[in-house]
Amino acid sequence: MDKIKRERWKRKFGEWFSENIENAGIIDIRYPIKGTYVWLPYGFKLRKHLIDLLRRLHNETGHEETLFPLLIPEQEFMKEAKHVKGFENEVYWVTHGGIEELNVKLAIRPTSETAIYPMFALWIRSHKDMPLKIYQVVNVFRYETKSTKPLIRLREITTFKEAHTAHATKEDAEKQVKEAISIYKKFFDELGIPYIISKRPEWDKFPGAEYTTAFDTIMPDGKSLQIATVHNLAQNFSKTFEIKFEDVNGEQNYAYQTCYGISDRAIASHLALHGDDLGLCLSPEVAPFQIVVVPILYEGKEEAVNAHLKKVLKILENFRIHIDDRNETPGSKFYYWEKKGVPLRIEIGPKDAEANAVTVAIRSNGKKEQVKLEALSLHLKNTILEIKNTLRERAWSFLSEMTSSALSLEEAEKILKRKGGIIKTSWCGKKECAEKIENELNVRLLGINEEERKKGKCIACGEETESVLNIAKAY
Ligand code: 5CA
Ligand code: ZN
């Protein structure tokens, strides 16, 4: 049963996604500006829990939260040549204040390097001022030209967590890249989102970065989605923004920097990867309500049920719950909350009251059982952990199902036709070979898999190499 439901959801993923995020009350897609959407109350709660998790992971590793302005003066924005080039087609500009034309055009941040680094230059004087590790959760704007998609390709990215760091040595910046990767691993593990990590090719790195390491996941339709990036900026920005400091030897040097970010795509992949034919299926980690309580009131038995409900609510104090006491049939309530992906449902009927128990139903596997009140609290705690693990394992096994290897272009093409996903193969590192692979297979080079080395022959030219290349059809 479970298998069949998920097969269908895979085949029609595009439709499934837009229908279900709307039906579940996550966002309203009808706002009259392309690529911008409205967060509805239920979705907003989900988003808040996800941001809380991000904050926790950053705070406990010594990052401090800040908030920089949305607007960036043109001259600052234009300072770092490669950065400007990379973003020139995507920036929205503010040119007027009222009816007056502004002397200095203002860029609406597409990301905040050029807002933050002029301030870093004022704050950093000595090696003792570092490491400096800050982050912010803001909206950023990008005039995306590819077709926009709710939560996936936005023009207003509403949940942009960007971290920016400065260090006294190159080694410290390297270490920071590793810390960022481990923060993101934890974050995605908590959400049960599987990932594959690649070092992006030179031509696909973040504009202005020394190198970019990216997290990608596979959507149910077999296409990859970039869900996080970590950039080592080396001294590229510190030299243009004059972020200078006195090092331990009393000499002036430029700071070494990193930055890393995630977006609404984390929410998109959570919804996409755990959902099924009934609708969303949320992890208790971020679900607006971990448990929905449905009292089942038969005529003449209301009092017994309500008295029992009071006892149950006491036990549920430590969980995020919602009581659905609307005047609707239990069946329609069950359907309503299943669609919204609430992890657990507690039914309280006359029989439960008699047995001093409740009936607990699990959204992710459809199982239902009666649990005595004295065992309830522990049972729920364990079940919540179990659900988190099940979702994570199920999603990881989907990713592994969707990961293949290919020794030739023909073999890769067959796999792409059959199921898509990520293909691991060999590449010599030459640009012309990359172009051949991209053109013949119509894929994106996600980059080099740094956790794996394997002897093989470049699938474009046959040259021997040990690098493992990840490729996929990408969003
Ligand atoms: N300043 C750096 C680090 S914060 C930066 O902007 N990196 S980025 O350009 O790679 O963006 C960070 C992440 O935002 C990407 O990895 C991607 O997952 C996500 N993202 C980028 N563009 C969009 C978009 N249009 N809609 C939704 N998410 C996006
Ligand atoms: Zn080659």
Coordinates of C-alpha atoms and ligand atoms in Angstrom, one line a residue:
M1 CA 0.0 0.0 0.0
D2 CA 2.7 2.4 1.1
K3 CA 4.7 1.6 -2.0
I4 CA 1.8 2.3 -4.4
K5 CA 1.0 5.6 -2.8
R6 CA 4.6 6.8 -3.2
E7 CA 4.9 5.5 -6.8
R8 CA 2.1 7.7 -7.9
W9 CA 3.4 10.7 -6.1
K10 CA 6.8 10.3 -7.8
R11 CA 5.3 10.2 -11.3
K12 CA 3.3 13.4 -11.0
F13 CA 5.6 15.3 -8.7
G14 CA 5.1 18.8 -10.3
E15 CA 1.4 18.7 -9.9
W16 CA 1.5 17.0 -6.5
F17 CA 3.8 19.7 -5.2
S18 CA 1.8 22.8 -6.1
E19 CA -1.5 21.2 -5.3
N20 CA -0.4 19.9 -1.9
I21 CA 1.4 23.0 -0.5
E22 CA -1.7 24.9 -1.3
N23 CA -4.2 22.4 0.0
A24 CA -2.2 22.0 3.2
G25 CA -2.3 25.8 3.8
I26 CA 1.5 26.3 3.5
I27 CA 1.5 29.1 1.0
D28 CA -0.9 30.9 -1.4
I29 CA 0.5 31.0 -4.9
R30 CA -1.9 33.6 -6.3
Y31 CA 0.0 36.7 -5.3
P32 CA 0.1 38.9 -8.5
I33 CA 3.9 39.2 -8.8
K34 CA 5.7 36.3 -10.5
G35 CA 8.0 34.4 -8.2
T36 CA 6.6 35.8 -4.9
Y37 CA 4.1 34.0 -2.7
V38 CA 2.2 34.4 0.6
W39 CA 3.1 32.4 3.7
L40 CA -0.2 31.3 5.2
P41 CA -0.5 30.8 9.0
Y42 CA 0.1 27.1 9.0
G43 CA 3.1 27.4 6.6
F44 CA 4.4 30.3 8.6
K45 CA 4.5 28.2 11.8
L46 CA 6.4 25.4 10.0
R47 CA 8.9 28.0 8.6
K48 CA 9.4 29.4 12.1
H49 CA 10.3 26.0 13.6
L50 CA 12.8 25.4 10.8
I51 CA 14.4 28.8 11.4
D52 CA 14.5 28.1 15.1
L53 CA 16.5 24.9 14.3
L54 CA 18.9 26.9 12.1
R55 CA 19.3 29.5 14.8
R56 CA 20.1 26.9 17.4
L57 CA 22.7 25.2 15.2
H58 CA 24.4 28.5 14.5
N59 CA 24.2 29.9 18.0
E60 CA 25.7 26.8 19.6
T61 CA 28.7 27.0 17.2
G62 CA 29.5 30.6 18.1
H63 CA 27.7 32.5 15.4
E64 CA 25.9 35.7 16.4
E65 CA 22.7 36.9 14.7
T66 CA 22.6 40.3 13.1
L67 CA 20.4 42.3 10.8
F68 CA 21.7 44.4 7.9
P69 CA 19.8 46.8 5.6
L70 CA 18.0 45.5 2.6
L71 CA 19.4 48.3 0.4
I72 CA 23.0 48.5 -0.9
P73 CA 24.5 51.7 -2.4
E74 CA 25.5 51.2 -6.0
Q75 CA 29.2 51.9 -5.5
E76 CA 29.5 49.2 -2.8
F77 CA 27.6 46.8 -4.9
M78 CA 29.8 47.4 -7.9
K79 CA 33.2 47.0 -6.1
E80 CA 33.9 43.3 -6.5
A81 CA 34.1 42.8 -10.3
K82 CA 33.3 39.0 -10.5
H83 CA 30.5 39.3 -7.9
V84 CA 28.9 42.1 -9.9
K85 CA 29.2 40.2 -13.2
G86 CA 27.6 37.1 -11.6
F87 CA 24.6 39.1 -10.3
E88 CA 24.2 41.8 -12.9
N89 CA 21.2 40.2 -14.6
E90 CA 19.4 39.4 -11.3
V91 CA 19.5 42.6 -9.3
Y92 CA 16.4 44.8 -8.7
W93 CA 17.3 48.5 -8.4
V94 CA 15.6 51.3 -6.4
T95 CA 16.0 54.4 -8.5
H96 CA 13.5 56.8 -7.0
G97 CA 12.5 58.2 -3.6
G98 CA 8.9 59.4 -4.2
I99 CA 9.0 61.3 -7.5
E100 CA 12.7 62.3 -7.1
E101 CA 15.4 60.4 -8.9
L102 CA 18.1 59.2 -6.4
N103 CA 21.7 60.4 -6.8
V104 CA 22.9 57.0 -5.8
K105 CA 21.0 54.0 -7.1
L106 CA 20.3 51.4 -4.5
A107 CA 20.5 47.6 -5.1
I108 CA 18.0 45.4 -3.3
R109 CA 20.2 42.7 -1.8
P110 CA 20.4 39.5 -3.9
T111 CA 22.7 38.3 -1.1
S112 CA 24.5 40.5 1.4
E113 CA 28.3 40.4 0.9
T114 CA 28.4 44.0 -0.3
A115 CA 26.2 45.2 2.6
I116 CA 28.1 43.4 5.3
Y117 CA 31.8 43.6 4.2
P118 CA 32.1 47.4 4.3
M119 CA 31.1 47.1 8.0
F120 CA 33.5 44.3 8.6
A121 CA 36.2 46.7 7.4
L122 CA 35.2 49.1 10.2
W123 CA 35.0 46.4 12.9
I124 CA 38.1 44.4 12.2
R125 CA 41.4 46.0 13.3
S126 CA 43.5 43.1 14.8
H127 CA 43.7 39.4 14.7
K128 CA 42.0 39.5 18.1
D129 CA 38.8 40.7 16.4
M130 CA 38.6 37.3 14.7
P131 CA 37.1 34.9 14.1
L132 CA 34.1 37.0 13.4
K133 CA 31.1 34.8 12.7
I134 CA 27.7 36.3 12.0
Y135 CA 24.5 35.3 10.3
Q136 CA 21.1 36.7 9.4
V137 CA 17.8 35.3 8.3
V138 CA 16.3 37.7 5.8
N139 CA 14.5 38.0 2.4
V140 CA 16.6 38.6 -0.7
F141 CA 15.5 39.4 -4.2
R142 CA 16.8 37.8 -7.4
Y143 CA 15.3 38.5 -10.8
E144 CA 15.3 34.9 -11.8
T145 CA 14.8 34.4 -15.6
K146 CA 14.3 30.6 -15.5
S147 CA 10.7 29.6 -14.8
T148 CA 9.8 30.4 -11.2
K149 CA 8.4 27.8 -8.8
P150 CA 7.0 28.1 -5.3
L151 CA 9.7 27.5 -2.6
I152 CA 12.1 26.3 -5.2
R153 CA 12.9 29.2 -7.6
L154 CA 11.8 32.4 -6.1
R155 CA 12.3 36.0 -7.0
E156 CA 11.8 37.0 -3.4
I157 CA 13.6 34.3 -1.4
T158 CA 11.9 34.8 1.9
T159 CA 13.9 32.4 4.1
F160 CA 17.5 33.2 3.3
K161 CA 19.9 32.2 6.1
E162 CA 23.3 33.6 5.2
A163 CA 26.3 33.3 7.4
H164 CA 29.5 35.4 6.9
T165 CA 32.8 34.9 8.7
A166 CA 36.3 36.5 8.8
H167 CA 39.5 34.8 9.9
A168 CA 43.1 35.7 10.6
T169 CA 44.5 32.7 8.7
K170 CA 43.8 30.7 5.6
E171 CA 43.7 27.5 7.8
D172 CA 41.0 29.0 10.0
A173 CA 38.9 29.8 7.0
E174 CA 39.4 26.2 5.8
K175 CA 38.2 25.0 9.2
Q176 CA 35.2 27.2 9.0
V177 CA 34.2 25.7 5.7
K178 CA 34.3 22.3 7.4
E179 CA 32.3 23.6 10.4
A180 CA 29.7 25.0 8.0
I181 CA 29.4 21.7 6.2
S182 CA 28.9 19.9 9.5
I183 CA 26.2 22.4 10.6
Y184 CA 24.3 21.8 7.3
K185 CA 24.7 18.0 7.6
K186 CA 23.1 18.2 11.1
F187 CA 20.4 20.5 9.8
F188 CA 19.4 18.3 7.0
D189 CA 19.6 15.2 9.2
E190 CA 17.2 16.7 11.6
L191 CA 14.8 17.4 8.7
G192 CA 15.4 13.9 7.2
I193 CA 16.6 15.4 4.0
P194 CA 19.2 13.3 2.2
Y195 CA 22.1 15.1 0.4
I196 CA 25.1 14.6 -1.8
I197 CA 28.0 17.0 -1.5
S198 CA 30.0 18.2 -4.5
K199 CA 32.7 20.7 -5.1
R200 CA 31.3 22.8 -7.9
P201 CA 33.4 23.2 -11.1
E202 CA 35.3 26.5 -11.5
W203 CA 32.7 28.0 -13.8
D204 CA 29.8 27.3 -11.5
K205 CA 31.2 28.6 -8.3
F206 CA 29.7 31.5 -6.4
P207 CA 30.6 34.8 -8.0
G208 CA 33.7 36.1 -6.2
A209 CA 34.5 32.8 -4.4
E210 CA 37.7 30.8 -4.4
Y211 CA 35.6 27.6 -4.4
T212 CA 32.1 26.4 -3.7
T213 CA 30.9 23.3 -2.0
A214 CA 27.3 22.5 -2.6
F215 CA 24.6 20.2 -1.1
D216 CA 22.2 18.7 -3.6
T217 CA 19.2 16.4 -3.1
I218 CA 17.0 14.5 -5.6
M219 CA 13.4 15.5 -5.9
P220 CA 10.8 12.8 -6.4
D221 CA 10.8 13.4 -10.2
G222 CA 14.5 12.5 -10.4
K223 CA 15.9 16.0 -10.8
S224 CA 18.5 17.4 -8.5
L225 CA 18.0 20.5 -6.4
Q226 CA 20.8 22.6 -4.8
I227 CA 19.8 23.0 -1.2
A228 CA 22.8 24.7 0.4
T229 CA 26.2 26.2 -0.6
V230 CA 29.3 26.9 1.4
H231 CA 31.9 29.3 -0.2
N232 CA 35.5 29.8 0.6
L233 CA 36.0 33.5 -0.4
A234 CA 39.7 33.5 0.5
Q235 CA 40.9 37.2 0.3
N236 CA 38.9 38.1 -2.8
F237 CA 36.4 40.3 -1.0
S238 CA 38.7 41.5 1.9
K239 CA 41.0 43.0 -0.7
T240 CA 38.2 44.9 -2.5
F241 CA 36.5 46.0 0.8
E242 CA 39.8 46.7 2.6
I243 CA 39.1 44.3 5.5
K244 CA 42.7 44.6 6.9
F245 CA 44.1 43.6 10.3
E246 CA 47.3 43.5 12.3
D247 CA 48.4 39.9 12.5
V248 CA 50.3 38.2 15.4
N249 CA 53.6 39.5 14.0
G250 CA 52.4 43.1 13.9
E251 CA 52.0 43.0 10.1
Q252 CA 49.0 44.2 8.1
N253 CA 47.1 41.4 6.3
Y254 CA 43.8 40.9 4.6
A255 CA 41.2 38.8 6.3
Y256 CA 40.2 35.3 5.0
Q257 CA 36.5 34.9 4.6
T258 CA 33.8 32.3 4.1
C259 CA 30.0 32.6 3.6
Y260 CA 27.3 29.9 3.4
G261 CA 23.6 29.9 2.9
I262 CA 20.4 28.0 2.6
S263 CA 16.9 29.0 1.5
D264 CA 13.2 28.1 1.3
R265 CA 14.4 25.1 -0.7
A266 CA 15.1 23.4 2.6
I267 CA 11.3 23.6 3.3
A268 CA 10.5 22.6 -0.3
S269 CA 12.6 19.4 0.0
H270 CA 11.2 18.5 3.4
L271 CA 7.7 18.7 1.9
A272 CA 8.6 17.1 -1.4
L273 CA 10.6 14.1 0.0
H274 CA 8.3 13.0 2.8
G275 CA 4.9 13.6 1.2
D276 CA 2.7 10.9 -0.4
D277 CA -0.7 10.6 -2.0
L278 CA -2.6 11.7 1.1
G279 CA -0.6 15.0 1.2
L280 CA 2.1 16.3 3.3
C281 CA 3.9 14.3 6.0
L282 CA 5.9 16.5 8.3
S283 CA 8.6 15.7 10.7
P284 CA 7.8 16.3 14.4
E285 CA 10.9 18.4 14.5
V286 CA 9.3 21.3 12.5
A287 CA 5.6 20.4 12.3
P288 CA 3.4 23.3 13.5
F289 CA 1.5 20.7 15.6
Q290 CA 3.2 17.5 16.5
I291 CA -0.1 16.0 17.6
V292 CA -3.7 16.8 16.7
V293 CA -6.3 15.7 19.3
V294 CA -9.7 14.7 18.0
P295 CA -12.4 14.2 20.7
I296 CA -15.1 11.8 19.4
L297 CA -18.3 12.8 21.1
Y298 CA -21.3 10.4 20.9
E299 CA -24.6 11.6 22.2
G300 CA -24.9 10.9 25.9
K301 CA -21.2 10.2 26.3
E302 CA -19.9 13.7 26.0
E303 CA -19.3 14.2 29.7
A304 CA -17.2 11.1 30.1
V305 CA -15.1 11.9 27.0
N306 CA -14.6 15.6 28.0
A307 CA -13.5 14.6 31.5
H308 CA -11.1 12.1 30.0
L309 CA -9.8 14.7 27.5
K310 CA -8.8 17.0 30.4
K311 CA -6.6 14.2 31.9
V312 CA -5.1 13.6 28.5
L313 CA -4.3 17.3 27.9
K314 CA -2.3 17.4 31.1
I315 CA 0.0 14.6 29.8
L316 CA 0.4 16.4 26.4
E317 CA 1.7 19.7 28.0
N318 CA 5.2 19.1 26.7
F319 CA 4.2 18.6 23.0
R320 CA 3.0 21.0 20.4
I321 CA -0.7 20.1 20.1
H322 CA -3.9 21.3 18.5
I323 CA -7.3 20.3 19.6
D324 CA -9.8 19.9 16.8
D325 CA -13.2 20.4 18.4
R326 CA -14.9 21.7 15.3
N327 CA -18.4 20.6 14.6
E328 CA -17.4 18.1 11.9
T329 CA -17.4 14.4 11.5
P330 CA -14.3 12.6 12.9
G331 CA -13.7 11.2 9.4
S332 CA -13.5 14.6 7.8
K333 CA -11.2 15.8 10.5
F334 CA -8.8 12.8 10.0
Y335 CA -8.7 13.6 6.3
Y336 CA -8.1 17.3 6.9
W337 CA -5.1 16.7 9.2
E338 CA -3.6 13.9 7.1
K339 CA -3.4 16.3 4.2
K340 CA -1.6 18.8 6.4
G341 CA 0.9 16.2 7.5
V342 CA 0.5 16.3 11.3
P343 CA 2.7 13.5 12.5
L344 CA 0.4 12.1 15.2
R345 CA -3.3 12.0 15.8
I346 CA -4.8 11.2 19.2
E347 CA -8.5 10.1 19.1
I348 CA -10.4 10.2 22.3
G349 CA -13.7 8.4 22.2
P350 CA -16.0 6.7 24.8
K351 CA -14.2 3.4 24.5
D352 CA -10.9 5.2 25.2
A353 CA -12.4 6.9 28.2
E354 CA -13.6 3.6 29.6
A355 CA -10.2 1.9 29.1
N356 CA -8.3 4.9 30.5
A357 CA -6.5 5.1 27.2
V358 CA -6.3 7.0 23.9
T359 CA -6.0 5.9 20.3
V360 CA -2.8 7.0 18.6
A361 CA -2.5 7.1 14.8
I362 CA 0.8 7.7 13.0
R363 CA 0.7 9.7 9.8
S364 CA 3.9 8.3 8.2
N365 CA 2.8 4.6 8.2
G366 CA -0.9 4.7 8.9
K367 CA -0.7 2.5 12.0
K368 CA -3.2 3.0 14.8
E369 CA -3.1 1.6 18.4
Q370 CA -4.6 2.1 21.8
V371 CA -2.2 3.3 24.5
K372 CA -2.9 3.5 28.3
L373 CA -2.6 6.9 29.8
E374 CA 0.2 5.8 32.2
A375 CA 2.3 4.8 29.3
L376 CA 1.3 7.7 27.0
S377 CA 4.0 10.3 27.6
L378 CA 6.9 7.9 27.1
H379 CA 5.1 6.3 24.2
L380 CA 4.8 9.6 22.4
K381 CA 8.4 10.6 23.0
N382 CA 9.6 7.3 21.5
T383 CA 7.2 7.5 18.6
I384 CA 8.3 11.0 17.7
L385 CA 11.9 9.8 17.6
E386 CA 10.9 6.8 15.6
I387 CA 9.0 9.0 13.1
K388 CA 12.0 11.2 12.6
N389 CA 14.2 8.2 12.0
T390 CA 11.7 6.5 9.6
L391 CA 11.3 9.7 7.5
R392 CA 15.1 10.1 7.3
E393 CA 15.8 6.5 6.5
R394 CA 13.0 6.4 3.9
A395 CA 14.3 9.5 2.2
W396 CA 17.9 8.3 2.3
S397 CA 16.9 5.0 0.7
F398 CA 15.1 7.0 -2.0
L399 CA 18.4 8.9 -2.7
S400 CA 20.4 5.7 -2.8
E401 CA 17.8 4.2 -5.2
M402 CA 18.3 7.3 -7.3
T403 CA 22.1 7.2 -7.3
S404 CA 23.8 5.2 -10.1
S405 CA 27.2 4.9 -11.7
A406 CA 28.0 5.0 -15.4
L407 CA 31.2 4.1 -17.3
S408 CA 30.1 5.6 -20.6
L409 CA 27.9 8.4 -22.0
E410 CA 25.5 5.8 -23.5
E411 CA 25.1 4.1 -20.1
A412 CA 24.5 7.4 -18.4
E413 CA 21.9 8.4 -21.1
K414 CA 20.0 5.1 -20.5
I415 CA 19.9 5.7 -16.7
L416 CA 18.8 9.3 -17.2
K417 CA 15.9 8.2 -19.4
R418 CA 14.8 5.4 -17.1
K419 CA 14.9 7.2 -13.8
G420 CA 17.1 10.3 -13.6
G421 CA 18.8 10.9 -10.3
I422 CA 22.5 11.4 -9.6
I423 CA 25.0 9.6 -11.7
K424 CA 28.6 9.1 -10.5
T425 CA 31.1 8.9 -13.2
S426 CA 34.7 9.8 -14.1
W427 CA 35.9 13.1 -15.5
C428 CA 39.5 14.3 -16.3
G429 CA 38.8 17.8 -15.2
K430 CA 39.0 19.5 -18.7
K431 CA 36.4 22.1 -19.6
E432 CA 35.9 20.7 -23.1
C433 CA 35.0 17.3 -21.6
A434 CA 32.6 18.9 -19.2
E435 CA 30.9 20.7 -22.1
K436 CA 30.6 17.5 -24.1
I437 CA 29.0 15.7 -21.1
E438 CA 26.6 18.6 -20.5
N439 CA 25.6 18.9 -24.1
E440 CA 25.3 15.2 -25.0
L441 CA 23.4 14.3 -21.8
N442 CA 21.7 17.6 -21.2
V443 CA 22.7 17.5 -17.5
R444 CA 24.5 19.7 -15.0
L445 CA 27.9 18.9 -13.6
L446 CA 27.2 19.0 -9.9
G447 CA 31.0 18.7 -9.4
I448 CA 33.6 16.5 -7.8
N449 CA 32.6 14.1 -5.0
E450 CA 35.2 14.9 -2.5
E451 CA 34.3 12.0 -0.2
E452 CA 35.1 9.4 -2.9
R453 CA 38.0 8.6 -5.2
K454 CA 37.9 5.8 -7.7
K455 CA 40.1 4.8 -10.6
G456 CA 38.3 5.2 -13.9
K457 CA 38.4 6.8 -17.4
C458 CA 36.9 10.2 -18.3
I459 CA 33.5 9.4 -19.9
A460 CA 34.2 12.1 -22.5
C461 CA 37.8 11.5 -23.5
G462 CA 38.9 8.3 -21.9
E463 CA 41.8 9.8 -20.0
E464 CA 42.6 8.0 -16.7
T465 CA 41.5 9.8 -13.5
E466 CA 40.6 9.1 -9.9
S467 CA 38.1 11.9 -9.5
V468 CA 34.4 11.0 -9.1
L469 CA 32.1 13.4 -10.8
N470 CA 28.4 13.8 -9.9
I471 CA 26.0 14.7 -12.7
A472 CA 22.2 15.1 -12.8
K473 CA 19.4 16.8 -14.6
A474 CA 19.0 19.8 -12.3
Y475 CA 16.3 22.2 -11.2
Ligands
5CA1 N1 26.1 34.6 -0.2 C1 26.1 33.2 -0.5 C2 26.0 32.4 0.7 S1 24.7 32.8 1.6 C3 25.0 32.9 -1.5 O1 24.2 33.8 -1.9 N2 25.0 31.7 -2.0 S2 24.0 31.2 -3.1 O2 23.9 32.1 -4.2 O3 24.5 29.9 -3.5 O4 22.6 31.1 -2.4 C4 22.5 30.2 -1.3 C5 21.4 29.2 -1.5 O5 20.2 29.8 -1.8 C6 21.6 28.3 -2.7 O6 22.5 27.2 -2.4 C7 20.3 27.8 -3.1 O7 19.9 26.6 -2.3 C8 19.4 29.0 -2.6 N3 18.8 29.7 -3.7 C9 19.5 30.4 -4.7 N4 18.6 31.0 -5.5 C10 17.4 30.7 -5.1 C11 16.1 31.1 -5.6 N5 15.9 31.8 -6.6 N6 15.0 30.6 -4.9 C12 15.2 29.8 -3.8 N7 16.4 29.4 -3.3 C13 17.5 29.9 -4.0
ZN2 ZN 38.2 14.1 -20.4

